[in-house]
C-alpha cells in the first residue's frame, strides 16, 4: 500500500462531518421560535416560561443535531457548552431587567435639583424634594464604617495568613466565618442595645458602627485569599536577604496583593452601602440636612428609598426609583475606582 493511500485512509478515519460555525445561532433562533409557538398555543402569558422552554429546546436540539452529524462524543461537549451559555443568560437577564427598570423609572426626576435639595418641608405625597440629605448621610456613614472596618479587616487577614498559628488563629477564623453569615439586623440590634444602655439618641455614627461590623468579615475573607495567592518564593527571597518579616509584609506581600485587596474592600463597601435595617434602627431618618454624624438623626440612601416607597403615591415612587438609580451609580463608580487603583498599584 502506498504512503498516499495510508495518508488518505488515516485522514478519512480521523476526519468527519462538522456543523458550521453559525449552527448554534440557528439552533437558538429555532428554539426561540418553537418556544414562542408553544407558549402561544398553550396560552402561556409569561415570557419567563417562554424563555425556559426555549432554553430546554436549545439544549435538546443541540444534542440531537450534533449527535446525528458529529457523533455523541462531540454532542456531549456541545451540550456542556450550551448549558454554560444558558446559565449565563439566566444570570444576566434578571440583572439587565433590573438595571433597565431602574434606569427607565429613575430618570423621571433625577436631575441637578433632585441631587442638591433635601425633602425639608416637602411632604411625601407632593412633587419636588431631593436626596441631598440622604447622600450626605450615606457618604458619612459608609465613610466612617470603611475607616473602621477596612484597616481592622486587613490587619486581621495579615495575622491569619502570616502569623496565625494555634488555638487563637482557629478561634479568629471561626468567629470571622460566623460574622460573615449574621443578618444585618443582628448587627443593628447589638449597637442598639449599647445605645439603650448608654441612653443615647439615634445618630449617624451609630449606623457606621453597625456597618463596620458587617464590613469586617468580608474584608478579612477577601484579603486573606489575596494574601494566600502571593508566592512563598517572594517571602523567602526577601527573608533570605535579611529583611525583617514585618518589612517583607509591608514592602513585598502587600504591594503584590494590593489589587485584590482593594477590590475586596470596594466589594465590602458596595455591600454595606445598600443596608437598610441597621440604619432604620440606629439612624432613624431625617428629612432635613444634618452634616454632623455624631449628633441627631440622619438620613441615608437605602433608608430614603424604603421610606419613599412605603409612603406610596406616584411622586414618592418616582423619588424612590431615582434614589435607587443614584445608589446603583454610586456602587458602579466605586467598582470603577477600585479597578483603576488595582491596575495602577499592581506590580508589573
XYZ file of C-alpha atoms in Angstrom:
348
model
C 0.000 0.000 0.000
C 1.358 3.383 -0.942
C 2.033 6.242 1.504
C -0.663 8.342 -0.145
C -3.186 5.602 0.384
C -2.228 5.294 4.045
C -2.500 9.053 4.440
C -5.894 9.125 2.759
C -7.103 6.237 4.862
C -5.942 7.868 8.096
C -7.372 11.199 7.072
C -10.697 9.616 6.291
C -10.815 7.772 9.594
C -9.947 10.837 11.695
C -11.976 13.444 9.867
C -15.758 13.695 9.835
C -18.690 15.970 9.173
C -18.713 19.216 11.106
C -21.516 21.643 11.843
C -20.960 25.185 10.540
C -19.970 27.911 12.970
C -23.350 29.578 12.721
C -25.213 26.421 13.743
C -25.573 27.376 17.472
C -27.210 30.655 16.448
C -29.555 28.820 14.082
C -30.474 26.291 16.778
C -31.060 29.122 19.250
C -33.289 31.009 16.796
C -35.255 27.864 16.038
C -35.632 27.108 19.750
C -36.968 30.607 20.427
C -39.427 30.352 17.527
C -40.710 26.951 18.666
C -40.932 28.145 22.282
C -42.995 31.172 21.238
C -45.290 28.899 19.240
C -45.709 26.517 22.171
C -46.327 29.427 24.536
C -48.968 30.973 22.303
C -50.606 27.621 21.628
C -50.698 26.662 25.306
C -51.839 30.108 26.395
C -48.736 30.899 28.443
C -48.603 34.621 29.136
C -45.261 34.746 30.969
C -42.181 35.484 28.886
C -40.126 33.733 31.550
C -41.909 30.473 30.726
C -41.188 31.021 27.041
C -37.522 31.557 27.865
C -37.280 28.366 29.937
C -38.923 26.358 27.161
C -36.511 27.873 24.628
C -33.533 27.003 26.859
C -34.643 23.376 27.171
C -35.261 23.110 23.425
C -31.862 24.689 22.728
C -30.011 22.103 24.826
C -32.005 19.171 23.452
C -31.740 20.442 19.886
C -28.000 20.951 20.202
C -27.509 17.394 21.415
C -29.768 15.828 18.793
C -28.356 17.673 15.781
C -24.729 17.363 16.893
C -25.080 13.656 17.702
C -26.522 12.987 14.243
C -23.842 14.961 12.369
C -20.693 14.812 14.525
C -21.290 11.919 16.890
C -22.266 11.511 20.523
C -18.888 12.469 21.948
C -18.890 15.862 20.279
C -22.567 16.240 21.129
C -21.797 15.922 24.842
C -19.152 18.620 24.518
C -21.555 20.978 22.765
C -24.279 20.282 25.323
C -21.875 21.241 28.127
C -21.107 24.487 26.295
C -24.821 25.095 25.766
C -25.536 24.622 29.472
C -22.866 27.201 30.295
C -24.483 29.709 27.919
C -27.954 29.005 29.307
C -26.707 29.514 32.871
C -25.017 32.755 31.794
C -28.233 34.063 30.244
C -30.278 33.040 33.292
C -27.911 35.118 35.413
C -27.697 38.107 33.057
C -31.368 38.508 32.110
C -32.587 39.411 35.639
C -29.656 41.804 36.041
C -30.374 43.533 32.732
C -34.071 43.678 33.575
C -33.325 45.227 36.969
C -30.980 47.848 35.533
C -33.363 48.680 32.692
C -36.340 49.077 35.030
C -34.340 51.231 37.459
C -32.965 53.467 34.711
C -36.264 53.860 32.863
C -38.174 54.778 36.022
C -35.371 56.617 37.825
C -34.589 59.205 35.149
C -38.029 60.808 35.519
C -36.989 63.067 38.403
C -33.220 62.566 38.539
C -31.690 65.969 37.844
C -29.476 68.572 39.492
C -32.343 69.836 41.651
C -33.019 66.319 42.917
C -29.359 65.832 43.869
C -28.910 69.219 45.558
C -32.101 69.554 47.628
C -33.487 67.714 50.631
C -37.066 66.793 51.435
C -37.215 69.550 54.062
C -40.801 70.715 54.272
C -41.885 68.770 51.171
C -44.490 66.131 52.055
C -44.085 62.598 50.696
C -47.257 62.997 48.659
C -46.025 66.192 46.962
C -43.714 66.589 43.987
C -40.260 68.065 44.385
C -37.680 67.450 47.059
C -34.449 65.544 46.652
C -31.828 63.289 48.188
C -29.075 65.695 49.194
C -29.587 64.955 52.898
C -29.578 61.202 52.192
C -26.414 61.459 50.088
C -24.599 63.299 52.880
C -25.745 60.710 55.409
C -24.732 57.708 53.277
C -21.310 59.139 52.446
C -20.557 59.914 56.088
C -21.879 56.629 57.462
C -20.208 54.431 54.851
C -17.024 56.502 55.057
C -16.673 56.116 58.830
C -17.542 52.418 58.559
C -14.791 51.978 55.972
C -12.258 53.845 58.111
C -13.005 51.428 60.948
C -13.731 48.168 59.154
C -11.156 48.118 56.355
C -7.961 48.514 58.465
C -9.171 46.033 61.086
C -10.144 43.536 58.388
C -6.841 43.840 56.525
C -4.768 43.553 59.716
C -6.782 40.527 60.828
C -6.180 38.833 57.492
C -2.437 39.591 57.708
C -2.356 37.992 61.153
C -4.200 34.868 59.994
C -2.007 34.352 56.913
C 1.404 35.493 58.116
C 1.398 34.895 61.873
C -1.691 32.936 62.868
C -0.977 29.569 64.441
C -2.665 27.506 67.106
C -5.905 27.949 69.020
C -6.147 31.734 68.738
C -5.946 31.690 64.943
C -8.579 28.946 64.758
C -10.841 30.934 67.080
C -10.460 34.089 64.981
C -11.214 32.147 61.789
C -14.302 30.612 63.394
C -15.701 33.957 64.521
C -14.985 35.522 61.127
C -16.991 32.737 59.497
C -19.824 33.314 61.959
C -19.797 37.071 61.384
C -19.904 36.581 57.616
C -23.319 34.966 57.874
C -25.022 37.115 60.503
C -28.060 39.106 59.321
C -27.612 42.853 59.188
C -30.437 43.345 61.680
C -28.392 41.492 64.319
C -25.528 43.977 63.986
C -28.031 46.798 64.297
C -29.611 45.275 67.404
C -26.180 44.873 69.005
C -25.356 48.578 68.592
C -28.919 49.487 69.609
C -28.512 47.582 72.882
C -25.376 49.592 73.633
C -27.220 52.807 72.833
C -30.038 51.874 75.198
C -27.561 51.083 77.970
C -25.806 54.432 77.466
C -29.152 56.222 76.920
C -28.137 57.638 73.544
C -30.438 59.060 70.886
C -30.232 57.927 67.213
C -27.259 59.414 65.374
C -25.338 58.717 62.182
C -22.155 57.280 63.675
C -24.173 54.510 65.345
C -25.100 53.297 61.876
C -21.415 53.401 60.915
C -20.588 51.081 63.819
C -23.136 48.508 62.664
C -21.984 48.792 59.041
C -18.354 48.325 60.140
C -19.339 45.072 61.872
C -20.883 43.847 58.606
C -17.902 45.012 56.568
C -15.047 43.482 58.560
C -15.623 39.748 57.810
C -15.949 40.455 54.073
C -12.656 42.362 54.078
C -10.952 39.636 56.144
C -12.035 36.847 53.820
C -11.162 38.638 50.563
C -7.816 39.921 51.877
C -6.930 36.512 53.270
C -7.473 34.857 49.889
C -5.419 37.514 48.117
C -2.510 37.133 50.547
C -2.549 33.370 50.084
C -2.079 33.867 46.341
C 1.249 35.651 46.875
C 4.008 33.085 46.057
C 6.014 31.949 49.071
C 9.166 32.323 46.977
C 8.810 36.108 47.222
C 8.650 35.951 51.008
C 11.594 33.537 51.185
C 13.718 35.668 48.866
C 13.089 38.756 50.965
C 13.797 36.956 54.235
C 16.956 35.416 52.766
C 18.266 38.932 52.153
C 17.894 39.699 55.843
C 14.763 41.814 55.553
C 12.603 41.624 58.718
C 9.270 39.869 58.399
C 7.202 42.981 59.061
C 9.074 44.827 56.330
C 8.657 41.881 53.965
C 4.916 42.025 54.511
C 4.846 45.796 54.047
C 7.136 46.026 51.000
C 6.644 42.697 49.229
C 3.440 40.898 50.204
C 1.006 43.807 50.383
C 2.132 45.526 47.140
C 1.795 42.207 45.327
C -1.751 41.647 46.595
C -2.895 45.279 46.663
C -5.093 44.900 43.583
C -7.154 42.079 45.050
C -7.262 43.703 48.474
C -8.589 46.956 47.014
C -11.239 45.085 45.046
C -12.312 43.204 48.161
C -12.622 46.407 50.171
C -14.696 48.023 47.433
C -16.993 44.992 47.300
C -17.445 45.246 51.052
C -18.290 48.945 50.705
C -20.799 48.107 47.977
C -22.442 45.604 50.293
C -22.872 47.920 53.264
C -23.911 50.872 51.097
C -27.276 49.212 50.485
C -28.055 48.065 54.029
C -31.337 49.381 55.385
C -32.119 47.521 58.627
C -29.222 48.841 60.785
C -29.795 52.383 59.524
C -33.511 52.162 60.267
C -32.808 51.139 63.867
C -29.867 53.411 64.642
C -30.041 56.467 62.372
C -33.829 56.789 62.302
C -34.040 59.071 59.252
C -34.284 62.841 58.916
C -35.883 64.849 56.072
C -33.615 67.806 56.867
C -29.882 68.138 56.224
C -27.697 67.004 59.130
C -23.977 67.188 58.411
C -22.983 66.069 61.910
C -22.967 62.241 62.183
C -22.317 62.402 65.933
C -25.495 64.231 66.886
C -29.104 63.839 65.873
C -30.950 61.604 63.448
C -29.604 61.383 59.924
C -30.813 60.100 56.569
C -29.232 57.615 54.152
C -29.997 56.467 50.632
C -31.285 52.945 51.462
C -33.483 54.323 54.242
C -34.718 57.115 51.963
C -35.693 54.559 49.304
C -37.548 52.459 51.865
C -39.414 55.415 53.339
C -40.417 56.856 49.975
C -41.671 53.526 48.658
C -43.570 52.902 51.899
C -45.193 56.343 51.661
C -46.933 55.416 48.399
C -48.095 57.698 45.630
C -46.526 58.460 42.257
C -44.246 61.323 43.465
C -42.815 59.157 46.242
C -42.361 56.190 43.888
C -40.517 58.379 41.386
C -38.173 59.642 44.102
C -37.574 56.078 45.314
C -36.610 54.895 41.828
C -34.378 57.919 41.265
C -32.630 57.301 44.588
C -32.188 53.634 43.626
C -30.565 54.669 40.364
C -28.259 57.023 42.286
C -27.265 54.203 44.639
C -26.508 51.877 41.716
C -24.406 54.598 40.087
C -22.562 55.123 43.383
C -21.707 51.420 43.631
C -20.667 51.317 39.969
C -18.340 54.286 40.445
C -16.789 52.565 43.459
C -16.076 49.471 41.384
C -14.546 51.518 38.570
C -12.340 53.346 41.067
C -11.291 50.016 42.571
C -10.318 48.676 39.158
C -8.331 51.811 38.430
C -6.468 51.671 41.729
C -5.813 47.968 41.342
C -4.388 48.431 37.845
C -2.297 51.380 38.991
C -0.871 49.736 42.090
C -0.390 46.178 40.872
C 3.310 45.454 40.288
C 4.307 44.934 36.679
